[in-house]
Coordinates of C-alpha atoms in Angstrom, one line a residue:
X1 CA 78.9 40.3 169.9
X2 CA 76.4 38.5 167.6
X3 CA 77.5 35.0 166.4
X4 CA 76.7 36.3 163.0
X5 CA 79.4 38.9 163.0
X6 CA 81.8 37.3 164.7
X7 CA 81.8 34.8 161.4
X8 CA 81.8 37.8 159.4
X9 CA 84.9 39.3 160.8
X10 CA 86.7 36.2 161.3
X11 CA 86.0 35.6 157.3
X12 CA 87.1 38.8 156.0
X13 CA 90.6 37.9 158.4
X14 CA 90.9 34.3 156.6
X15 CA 89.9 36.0 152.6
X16 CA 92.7 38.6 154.1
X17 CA 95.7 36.5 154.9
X18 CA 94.5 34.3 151.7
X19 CA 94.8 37.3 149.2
X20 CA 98.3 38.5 151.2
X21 CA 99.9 34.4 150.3
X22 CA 98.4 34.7 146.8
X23 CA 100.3 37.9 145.8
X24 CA 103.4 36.9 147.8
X25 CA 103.0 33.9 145.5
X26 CA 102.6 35.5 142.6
X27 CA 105.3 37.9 143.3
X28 CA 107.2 35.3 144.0
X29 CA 107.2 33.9 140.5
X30 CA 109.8 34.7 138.2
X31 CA 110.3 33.5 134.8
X32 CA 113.8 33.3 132.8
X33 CA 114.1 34.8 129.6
X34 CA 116.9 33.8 126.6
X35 CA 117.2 34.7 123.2
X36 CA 119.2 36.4 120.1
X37 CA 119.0 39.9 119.0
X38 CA 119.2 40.8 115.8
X39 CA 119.6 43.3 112.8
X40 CA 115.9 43.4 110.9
X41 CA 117.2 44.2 108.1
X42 CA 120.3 42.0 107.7
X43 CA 119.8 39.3 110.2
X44 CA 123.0 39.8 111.3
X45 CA 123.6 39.5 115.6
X46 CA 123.5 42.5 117.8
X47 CA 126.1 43.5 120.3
X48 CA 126.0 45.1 123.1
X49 CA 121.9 45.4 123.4
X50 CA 121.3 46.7 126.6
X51 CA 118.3 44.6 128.1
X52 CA 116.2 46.1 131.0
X53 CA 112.9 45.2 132.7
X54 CA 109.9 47.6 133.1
X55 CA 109.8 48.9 137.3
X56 CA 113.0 47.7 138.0
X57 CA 116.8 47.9 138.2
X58 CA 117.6 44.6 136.5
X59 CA 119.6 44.8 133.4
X60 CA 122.0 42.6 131.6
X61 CA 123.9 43.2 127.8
X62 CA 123.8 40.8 124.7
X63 CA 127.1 39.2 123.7
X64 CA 129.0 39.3 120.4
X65 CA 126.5 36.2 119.2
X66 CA 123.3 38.9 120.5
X67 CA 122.5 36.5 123.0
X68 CA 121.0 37.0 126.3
X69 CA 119.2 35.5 129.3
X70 CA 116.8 37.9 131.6
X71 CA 115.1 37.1 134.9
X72 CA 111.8 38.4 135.1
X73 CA 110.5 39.6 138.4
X74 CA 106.8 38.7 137.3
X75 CA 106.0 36.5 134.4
X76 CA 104.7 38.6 132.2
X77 CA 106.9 41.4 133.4
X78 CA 108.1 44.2 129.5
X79 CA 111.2 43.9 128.8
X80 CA 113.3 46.6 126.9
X81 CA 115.9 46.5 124.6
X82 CA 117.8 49.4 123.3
X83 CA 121.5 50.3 121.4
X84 CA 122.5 53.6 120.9
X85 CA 122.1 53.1 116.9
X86 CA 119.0 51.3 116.5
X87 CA 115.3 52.0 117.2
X88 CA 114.6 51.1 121.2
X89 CA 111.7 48.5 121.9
X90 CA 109.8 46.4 124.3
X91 CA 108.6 43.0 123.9
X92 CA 106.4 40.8 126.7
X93 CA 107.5 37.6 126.5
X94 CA 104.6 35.2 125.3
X95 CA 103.6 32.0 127.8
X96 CA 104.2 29.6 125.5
X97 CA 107.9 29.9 125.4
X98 CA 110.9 31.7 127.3
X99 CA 112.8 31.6 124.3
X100 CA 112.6 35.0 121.9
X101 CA 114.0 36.2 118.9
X102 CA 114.1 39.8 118.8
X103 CA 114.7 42.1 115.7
X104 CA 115.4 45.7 116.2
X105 CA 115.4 48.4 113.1
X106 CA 118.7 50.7 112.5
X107 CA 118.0 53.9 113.4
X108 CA 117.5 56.4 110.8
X109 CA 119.4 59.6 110.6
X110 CA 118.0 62.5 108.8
X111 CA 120.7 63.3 106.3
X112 CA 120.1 67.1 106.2
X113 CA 120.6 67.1 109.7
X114 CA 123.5 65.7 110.0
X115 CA 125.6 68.7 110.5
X116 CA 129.2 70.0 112.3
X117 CA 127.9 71.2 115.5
X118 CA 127.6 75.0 116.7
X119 CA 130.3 74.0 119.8
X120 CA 134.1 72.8 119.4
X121 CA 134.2 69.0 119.6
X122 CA 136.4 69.5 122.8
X123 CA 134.2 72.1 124.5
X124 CA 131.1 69.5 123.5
X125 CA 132.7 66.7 125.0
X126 CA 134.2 68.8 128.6
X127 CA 130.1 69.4 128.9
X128 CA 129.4 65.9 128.7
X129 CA 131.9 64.9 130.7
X130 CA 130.5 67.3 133.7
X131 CA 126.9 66.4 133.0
X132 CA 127.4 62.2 133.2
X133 CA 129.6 62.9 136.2
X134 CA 127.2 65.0 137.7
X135 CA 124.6 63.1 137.1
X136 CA 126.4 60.0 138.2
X137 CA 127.9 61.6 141.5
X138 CA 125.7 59.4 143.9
X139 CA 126.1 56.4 146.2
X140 CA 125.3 53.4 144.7
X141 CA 125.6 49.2 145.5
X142 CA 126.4 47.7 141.9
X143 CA 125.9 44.0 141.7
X144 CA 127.6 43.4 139.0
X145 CA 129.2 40.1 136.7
X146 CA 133.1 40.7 136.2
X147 CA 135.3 38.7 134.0
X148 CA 138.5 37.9 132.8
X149 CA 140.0 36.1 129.8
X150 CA 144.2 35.8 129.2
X151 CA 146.1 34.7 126.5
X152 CA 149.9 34.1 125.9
X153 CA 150.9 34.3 122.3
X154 CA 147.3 33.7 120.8
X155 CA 147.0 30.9 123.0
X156 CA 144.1 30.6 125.9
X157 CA 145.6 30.5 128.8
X158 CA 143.1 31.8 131.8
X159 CA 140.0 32.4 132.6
X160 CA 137.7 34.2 135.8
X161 CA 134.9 35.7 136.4
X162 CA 132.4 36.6 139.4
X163 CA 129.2 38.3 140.7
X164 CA 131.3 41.2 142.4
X165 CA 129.4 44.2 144.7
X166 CA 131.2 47.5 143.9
X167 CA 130.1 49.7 146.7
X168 CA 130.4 53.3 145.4
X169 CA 131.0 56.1 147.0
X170 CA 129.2 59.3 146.8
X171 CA 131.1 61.8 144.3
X172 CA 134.6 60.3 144.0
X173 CA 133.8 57.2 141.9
X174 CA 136.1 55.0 144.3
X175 CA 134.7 51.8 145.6
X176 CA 135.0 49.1 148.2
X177 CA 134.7 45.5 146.6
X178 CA 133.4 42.5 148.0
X179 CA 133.4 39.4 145.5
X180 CA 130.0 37.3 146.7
X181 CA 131.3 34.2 144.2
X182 CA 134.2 34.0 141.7
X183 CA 135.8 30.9 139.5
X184 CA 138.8 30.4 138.2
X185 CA 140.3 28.3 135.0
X186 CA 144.3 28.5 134.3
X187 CA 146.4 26.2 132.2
X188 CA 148.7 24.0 134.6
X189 CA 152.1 24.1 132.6
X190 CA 155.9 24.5 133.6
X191 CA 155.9 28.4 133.4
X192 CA 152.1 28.9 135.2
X193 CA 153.2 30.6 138.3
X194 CA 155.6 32.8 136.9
X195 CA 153.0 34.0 133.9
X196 CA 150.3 34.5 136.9
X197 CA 153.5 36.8 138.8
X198 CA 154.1 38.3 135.3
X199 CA 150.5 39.5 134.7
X200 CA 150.4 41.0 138.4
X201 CA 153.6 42.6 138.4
X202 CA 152.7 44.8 135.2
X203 CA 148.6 44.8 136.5
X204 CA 146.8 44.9 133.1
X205 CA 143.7 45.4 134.1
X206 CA 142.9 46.0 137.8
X207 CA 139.1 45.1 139.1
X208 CA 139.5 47.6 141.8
X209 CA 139.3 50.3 138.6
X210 CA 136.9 49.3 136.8
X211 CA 134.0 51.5 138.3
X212 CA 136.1 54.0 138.5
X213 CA 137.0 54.9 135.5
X214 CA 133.3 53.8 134.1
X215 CA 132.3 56.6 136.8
X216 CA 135.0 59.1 136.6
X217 CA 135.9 59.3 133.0
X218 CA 139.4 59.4 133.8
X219 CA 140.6 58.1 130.6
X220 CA 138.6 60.7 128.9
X221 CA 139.8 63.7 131.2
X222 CA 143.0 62.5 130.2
X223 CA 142.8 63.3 126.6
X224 CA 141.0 66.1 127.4
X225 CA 143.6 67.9 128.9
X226 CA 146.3 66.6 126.2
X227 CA 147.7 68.9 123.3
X228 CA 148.1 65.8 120.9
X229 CA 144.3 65.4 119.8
X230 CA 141.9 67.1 118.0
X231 CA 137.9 67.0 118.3
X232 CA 135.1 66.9 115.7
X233 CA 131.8 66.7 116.5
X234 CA 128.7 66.2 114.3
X235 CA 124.8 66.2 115.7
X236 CA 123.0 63.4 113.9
X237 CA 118.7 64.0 114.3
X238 CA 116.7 60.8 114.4
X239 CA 113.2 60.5 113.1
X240 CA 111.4 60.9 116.6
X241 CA 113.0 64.6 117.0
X242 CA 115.7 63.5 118.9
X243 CA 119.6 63.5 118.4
X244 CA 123.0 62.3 119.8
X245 CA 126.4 64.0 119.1
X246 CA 129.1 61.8 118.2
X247 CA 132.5 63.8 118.9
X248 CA 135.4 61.9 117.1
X249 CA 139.2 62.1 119.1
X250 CA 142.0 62.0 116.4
X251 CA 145.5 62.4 117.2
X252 CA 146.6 65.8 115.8
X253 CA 148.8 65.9 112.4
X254 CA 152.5 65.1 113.1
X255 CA 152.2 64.1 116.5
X256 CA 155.1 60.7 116.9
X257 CA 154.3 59.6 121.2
X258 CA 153.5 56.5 122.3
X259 CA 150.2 55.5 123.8
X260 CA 148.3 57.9 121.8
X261 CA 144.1 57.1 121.5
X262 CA 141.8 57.4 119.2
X263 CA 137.8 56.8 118.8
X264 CA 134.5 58.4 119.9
X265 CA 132.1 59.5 122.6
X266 CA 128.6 59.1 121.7
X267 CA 125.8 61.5 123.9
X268 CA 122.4 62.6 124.2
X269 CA 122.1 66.1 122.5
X270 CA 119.7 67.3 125.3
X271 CA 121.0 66.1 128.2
X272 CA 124.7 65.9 127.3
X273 CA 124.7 62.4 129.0
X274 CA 127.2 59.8 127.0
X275 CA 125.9 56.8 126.5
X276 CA 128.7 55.4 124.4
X277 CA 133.0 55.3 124.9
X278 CA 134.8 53.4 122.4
X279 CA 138.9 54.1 122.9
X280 CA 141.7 52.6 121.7
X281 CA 145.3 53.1 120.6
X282 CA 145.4 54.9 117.5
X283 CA 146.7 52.1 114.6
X284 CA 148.6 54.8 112.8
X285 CA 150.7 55.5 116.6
X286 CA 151.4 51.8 117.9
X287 CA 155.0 52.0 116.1
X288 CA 156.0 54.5 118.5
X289 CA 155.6 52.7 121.8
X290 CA 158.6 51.8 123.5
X291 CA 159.8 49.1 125.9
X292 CA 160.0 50.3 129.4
X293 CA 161.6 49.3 132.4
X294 CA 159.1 48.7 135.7
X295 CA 161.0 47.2 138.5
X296 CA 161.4 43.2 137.8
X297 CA 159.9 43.8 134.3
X298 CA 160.4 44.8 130.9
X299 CA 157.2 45.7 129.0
X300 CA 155.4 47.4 125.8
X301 CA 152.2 48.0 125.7
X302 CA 151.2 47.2 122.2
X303 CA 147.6 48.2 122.3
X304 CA 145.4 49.1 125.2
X305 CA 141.3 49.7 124.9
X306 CA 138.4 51.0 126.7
X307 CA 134.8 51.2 126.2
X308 CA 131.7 52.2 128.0
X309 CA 128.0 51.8 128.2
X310 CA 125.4 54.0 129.6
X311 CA 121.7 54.0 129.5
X312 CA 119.1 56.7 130.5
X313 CA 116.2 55.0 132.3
X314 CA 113.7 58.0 133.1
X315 CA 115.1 59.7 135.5
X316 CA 118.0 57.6 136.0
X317 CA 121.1 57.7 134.5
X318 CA 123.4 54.6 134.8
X319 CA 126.4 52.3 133.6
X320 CA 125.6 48.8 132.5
X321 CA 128.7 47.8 130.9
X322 CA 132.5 48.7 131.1
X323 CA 135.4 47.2 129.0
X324 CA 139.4 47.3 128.7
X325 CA 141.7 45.3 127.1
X326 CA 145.5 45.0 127.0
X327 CA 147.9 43.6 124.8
X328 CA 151.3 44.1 126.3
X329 CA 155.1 42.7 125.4
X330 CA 156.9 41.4 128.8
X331 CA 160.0 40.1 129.9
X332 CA 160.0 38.4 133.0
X333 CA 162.9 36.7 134.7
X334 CA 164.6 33.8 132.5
X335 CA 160.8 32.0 131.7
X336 CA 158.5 34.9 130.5
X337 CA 159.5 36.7 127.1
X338 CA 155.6 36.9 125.9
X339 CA 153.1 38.8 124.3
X340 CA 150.1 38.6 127.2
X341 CA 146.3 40.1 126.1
X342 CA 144.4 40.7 128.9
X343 CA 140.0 41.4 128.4
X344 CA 138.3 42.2 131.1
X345 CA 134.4 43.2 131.1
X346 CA 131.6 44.0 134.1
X347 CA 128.2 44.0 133.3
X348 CA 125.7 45.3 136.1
X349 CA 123.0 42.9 136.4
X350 CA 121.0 45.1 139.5
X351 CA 122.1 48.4 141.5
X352 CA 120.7 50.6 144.6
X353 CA 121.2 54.0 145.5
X354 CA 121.8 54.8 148.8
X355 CA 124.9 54.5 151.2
X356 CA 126.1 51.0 152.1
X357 CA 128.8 50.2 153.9
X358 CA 131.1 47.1 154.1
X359 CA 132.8 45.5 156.7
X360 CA 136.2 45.8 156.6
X361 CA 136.4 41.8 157.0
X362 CA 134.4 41.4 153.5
X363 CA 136.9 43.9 151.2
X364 CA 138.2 42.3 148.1
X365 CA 141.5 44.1 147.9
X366 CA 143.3 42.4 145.6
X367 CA 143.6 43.6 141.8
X368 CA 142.8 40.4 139.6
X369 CA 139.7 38.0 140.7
X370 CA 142.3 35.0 140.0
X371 CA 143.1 36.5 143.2
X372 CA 140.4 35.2 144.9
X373 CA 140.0 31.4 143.5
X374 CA 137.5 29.2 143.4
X375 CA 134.7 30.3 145.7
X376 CA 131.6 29.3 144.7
X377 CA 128.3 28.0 146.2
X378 CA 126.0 27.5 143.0
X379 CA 126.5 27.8 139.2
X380 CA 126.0 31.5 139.1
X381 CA 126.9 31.6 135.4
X382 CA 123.7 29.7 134.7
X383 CA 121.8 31.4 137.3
X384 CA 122.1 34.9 137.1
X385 CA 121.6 37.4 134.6
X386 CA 125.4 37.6 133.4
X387 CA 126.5 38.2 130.0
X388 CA 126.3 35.1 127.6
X389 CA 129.6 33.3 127.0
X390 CA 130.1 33.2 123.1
X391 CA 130.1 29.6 121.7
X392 CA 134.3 30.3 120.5
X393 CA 134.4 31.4 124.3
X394 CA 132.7 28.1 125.7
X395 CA 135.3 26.1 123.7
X396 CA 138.5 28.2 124.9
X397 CA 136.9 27.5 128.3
X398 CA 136.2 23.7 128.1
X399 CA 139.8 23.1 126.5
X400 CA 140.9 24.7 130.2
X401 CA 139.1 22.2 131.9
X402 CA 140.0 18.9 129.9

């Protein structure tokens, strides 16, 4: 072969390998993104922003302050932000800071067209139902951020949380768990270990439902096939052509049971996907709950919450953030006689469809991550795209550490 291209060939294999290390490089870059979101109008914080980045999975939600943090896959990567009541948008990030206040415009109903829609609230909100499940009826790995705050009386008493992998099965919504990292914060005083029994013995809020019921709608189902509510729906029309319905649950007239709900369901008109559940004891029906008797325990369940996020990312359809809170009376042996309020939230910072499987060595099958302890390799709460503790919630937590 001539010497000449030999040196040609074995140049364009150097330039090759060069340009495959510069865009692994490249690729390799990722830049963190913080900031507030907030009302343009009033200036006020944002809630529950969903927070998404363009070509990928990743996702995270803005806390009660409308602060957030991001990792970007590439530098300049779009980032979206959307709520189901203000106008959607996408920012990129400028180079000369990764901080970013973002303002996002309430979105603007067409008064005419807000009107009582053509279907029964209850027959709007079945279809929904059997569209998001539908739609959601695939096998999926969730990494997700999962937390838990307690208190006894009004007082702080415990805190956990974890990046926890909710393998989900295909259909039925059920999941294996494996929990990659967790930590755990409790106040060390004379009635600790009993209060910890206390909390597990009534199980307030169990980790092993949480994609469950985000992905089932059982809560929902169950006040759909009650007699005690009634329904109303209304279509509200945006500026852009589109709409949501917004069917309101109400307990019916005269109704006197315990544990009766009320709030709404939020959805996309044409798809019939919900995008929003916000559920919670009705005020008017808390004075008829009763105090049972489970087993070694006396308890009332006071109030009890749930509430749901969904977002619609092209052809996707997927939860990013699930909710429920308990306040519940119990009496406990000869130390507990307490009120105990139990939150617990998951956000899902990244997912993959597809069938995973875990070993049977690596299932979390306990209901409460205080189950699992202190098991921890890095900060993950600085590292990963979690939602933002609040600064009231950063000094509840430091007063458990002091």
């Amino acid at each position: 072969m001539h010497k000449n291209l030999k040196t040609t060939i074995f140049m364009k294999k150097i330039i090759a390998q060069i340009l495959i290390l510069v865009t692994a490089f490249t690729f390799a870059q990722t830049r963190t993104i913080s900031g507030v979101i907030k009302d343009k109008e009033t200036k006020l914080p944002i809630e529950s922003v969903s927070i998404s980045v363009e070509n990928s999975s990743i996702g995270t939600i803005s806390n009660e302050e409308g602060k957030f943090r991001i990792t970007l896959p590439t530098p300049n990567a779009k980032i979206f932000f959307s709520h189901v009541y203000y106008n959607s948008i996408s920012i990129v990030a400028s180079n000369d800071s990764d901080e970013v206040e973002v303002f996002l415009d309430v979105q603007i109903f067409e008064l005419e067209e807000v009107v009582v829609n053509k279907f029964p609230g209850k027959v709007l909100l079945k279809m929904a139902v059997d569209a998001s499940k539908t739609k959601l009826e695939k096998a999926l790995l969730l990494n997700t951020y999962y937390r838990e705050f307690i208190n006894v009386d009004g007082k702080f008493t415990s805190f956990a949380d974890g990046l926890v992998d909710y393998y989900v099965k295909r259909k039925s919504g059920a999941s294996d768990l494996q929990v990659k990292q967790s930590r755990v914060f409790d106040l060390k005083d004379a009635t600790a270990n009993e209060r910890q029994q206390a909390i597990m013995s009534v199980n307030l809020n169990n980790i092993q439902d949480a994609i469950e019921y985000g992905y089932n709608f059982k809560g929902i189902n169950s006040i759909l096939k009650s007699e005690d509510y009634d329904f109303y729906a209304q279509t509200k029309k945006m500026a852009d052509g589109s709409s949501i319905d917004i069917v309101s649950i109400e307990p019916k007239e005269g109704i006197e049971e315990e544990m009766i709900f009320a709030g709404t369901v939020v959805f996309d008109s044409k798809t019939k996907l919900i995008l929003d559940v916000d559920l919670a004891f009705s005020p008017e029906h808390k004075k008829f709950n009763e105090l049972h008797n489970l087993l070694i325990a006396k308890v009332k369940f006071n109030n009890y919450a749930r509430k749901a996020k969904y977002k619609i990312d092209g052809d996707k359809y997927v939860l990013v953030y699930y909710q429920s809170s308990a306040n519940v009376y119990i009496k406990f042996g000869n130390k507990i006689d307490n009120t105990f309020e139990s939150t617990c939230d998951l956000t899902v910072l990244n997912y993959k469809e597809g069938e995973f499987k875990l070993d049977k060595e690596s299932k979390f099958k306990g209901t409460s991550l205080f189950m699992n302890g202190n098991k921890y390799t890095e900060e993950f709460w600085k590292k990963y795209d979690v939602i933002l503790l609040s600064d009231k919630e950063e000094k509840l937590l430091k007063s458990l550490q002091q």
